[in-house]
Short mmCIF file of C-alpha atoms in Angstrom, two decimals:
data_model
loop_
_atom_site.label_atom_id
_atom_site.label_comp_id
_atom_site.label_asym_id
_atom_site.label_seq_id
_atom_site.Cartn_x
_atom_site.Cartn_y
_atom_site.Cartn_z
CA MET A 20 17.30 -50.54 69.72
CA PRO A 21 18.04 -48.54 66.66
CA THR A 22 18.70 -50.08 63.51
CA THR A 23 21.34 -49.46 61.12
CA ALA A 24 20.81 -49.68 57.55
CA ARG A 25 23.19 -52.70 56.16
CA THR A 26 24.60 -51.33 52.73
CA LEU A 27 26.59 -54.46 51.90
CA PRO A 28 25.56 -58.50 52.46
CA GLU A 29 26.60 -58.91 56.00
CA ALA A 30 29.34 -61.50 55.26
CA PHE A 31 30.71 -58.69 53.52
CA SER A 32 30.40 -55.98 56.15
CA ASP A 33 33.78 -55.69 56.87
CA LEU A 34 34.18 -53.81 53.53
CA GLU A 35 31.32 -51.06 54.55
CA PRO A 36 34.81 -48.42 54.67
CA TYR A 37 35.16 -48.27 51.35
CA VAL A 38 31.10 -47.65 49.70
CA ALA A 39 30.47 -44.30 50.46
CA ASP A 40 33.77 -43.34 47.82
CA TRP A 41 33.55 -47.07 45.29
CA ALA A 42 30.37 -48.27 45.08
CA LEU A 43 29.47 -45.65 42.55
CA PRO A 44 27.11 -46.38 39.51
CA THR A 45 28.99 -45.30 36.34
CA ARG A 46 32.63 -46.19 35.20
CA GLN A 47 33.50 -42.72 34.52
CA GLU A 48 32.28 -41.22 38.59
CA ARG A 49 34.43 -44.74 39.34
CA TYR A 50 37.48 -43.65 37.38
CA ASP A 51 37.27 -39.76 38.42
CA MET A 52 37.34 -41.24 41.92
CA ARG A 53 41.15 -43.67 40.96
CA LEU A 54 42.18 -40.42 39.83
CA SER A 55 41.28 -38.28 42.81
CA LYS A 56 43.59 -41.02 44.89
CA SER A 57 46.83 -40.76 45.88
CA PHE A 58 48.87 -44.19 44.98
CA ASP A 59 48.66 -45.48 48.94
CA GLU A 60 44.72 -44.75 48.74
CA LEU A 61 44.52 -47.19 45.35
CA ALA A 62 46.42 -49.73 46.94
CA GLU A 63 44.99 -49.63 50.77
CA PHE A 64 41.35 -50.60 48.99
CA TYR A 65 42.51 -52.92 46.28
CA ASP A 66 44.79 -54.74 49.05
CA ALA A 67 41.20 -54.55 50.98
CA ILE A 68 38.75 -55.29 48.04
CA ALA A 69 41.18 -58.11 45.97
CA PRO A 70 41.39 -60.80 48.71
CA ARG A 71 37.58 -61.07 48.74
CA ALA A 72 36.79 -60.88 45.08
CA GLU A 73 36.68 -64.79 44.73
CA GLU A 74 34.40 -64.88 47.31
CA ALA A 75 31.89 -61.94 45.96
CA ILE A 76 31.96 -62.95 42.96
CA GLU A 77 30.82 -66.37 44.14
CA TYR A 78 27.56 -64.96 46.38
CA LEU A 79 27.16 -62.95 43.24
CA ASN A 80 26.34 -66.01 40.88
CA GLY A 81 24.12 -67.00 43.39
CA LEU A 82 21.75 -64.05 43.08
CA ASP A 83 19.65 -62.91 39.50
CA MET A 84 21.94 -60.20 38.15
CA ALA A 85 18.75 -59.05 36.40
CA ASP A 86 17.36 -58.52 39.87
CA LEU A 87 19.92 -58.05 42.69
CA PRO A 88 19.43 -56.18 45.79
CA GLU A 89 20.89 -53.11 46.75
CA ASP A 90 23.85 -54.35 49.02
CA ALA A 91 24.61 -56.60 46.72
CA THR A 92 24.75 -54.26 43.71
CA ARG A 93 27.05 -52.01 45.51
CA LEU A 94 29.22 -55.30 46.19
CA LEU A 95 29.16 -55.44 42.53
CA ARG A 96 30.12 -51.94 42.08
CA LEU A 97 33.07 -52.55 44.82
CA LEU A 98 34.33 -55.25 42.25
CA TYR A 99 34.39 -53.45 39.43
CA SER A 100 36.16 -50.39 41.25
CA MET A 101 38.93 -52.92 42.21
CA ILE A 102 39.48 -53.97 38.09
CA LEU A 103 39.74 -50.53 37.97
CA ALA A 104 41.85 -49.93 40.26
CA SER A 105 43.91 -52.99 39.51
CA TYR A 106 45.95 -50.81 37.09
CA ALA A 107 46.82 -48.55 38.67
CA VAL A 108 48.02 -50.27 41.99
CA ASN A 109 49.98 -53.51 39.95
CA VAL A 110 50.21 -52.49 36.54
CA PHE A 111 50.82 -48.13 36.54
CA LEU A 112 52.27 -47.98 40.15
CA GLN A 113 50.28 -43.95 40.31
CA PRO A 114 46.74 -43.26 39.59
CA ARG A 115 46.99 -42.02 36.08
CA ILE A 116 48.27 -43.54 32.66
CA PRO A 117 51.89 -42.80 32.19
CA ASP A 118 52.81 -40.39 29.66
CA SER A 119 48.75 -39.71 29.21
CA GLY A 120 49.06 -36.09 29.60
CA ALA A 121 45.71 -34.04 29.51
CA ALA A 122 44.18 -36.95 27.52
CA PHE A 123 40.73 -38.78 29.22
CA PHE A 124 38.10 -41.47 28.37
CA ASN A 125 34.46 -41.02 28.47
CA THR A 126 32.56 -44.01 28.82
CA THR A 127 29.62 -44.67 26.70
CA ALA A 128 28.16 -47.49 27.77
CA GLU A 129 27.78 -49.31 30.29
CA PRO A 130 27.11 -53.00 31.68
CA ALA A 131 23.40 -53.65 31.96
CA VAL A 132 23.80 -54.20 35.98
#
């Protein structure tokens, strides 16, 4: 029987549909993804991840952050994306920052993990 590689820790398998789009390695990639999504897509993602955030944080706190397994790293990246999407969903009510026109920013530093 063939086995499928798990991309998230087993307890978070319900979040698998979001891995391809949101478990991105850099903040810039996550921000670009936010801008590429409709508000409804952002809200769906946020609504799926946010209720699991505390559980995910607790799970990750039990691991060595300097040596995270790949599945846990993807979970951490989903949390990073949730935080980025939260502004669009809860504050701006749109993917872009209101009244920012063509302005953009580049991230020059990433978290150590």
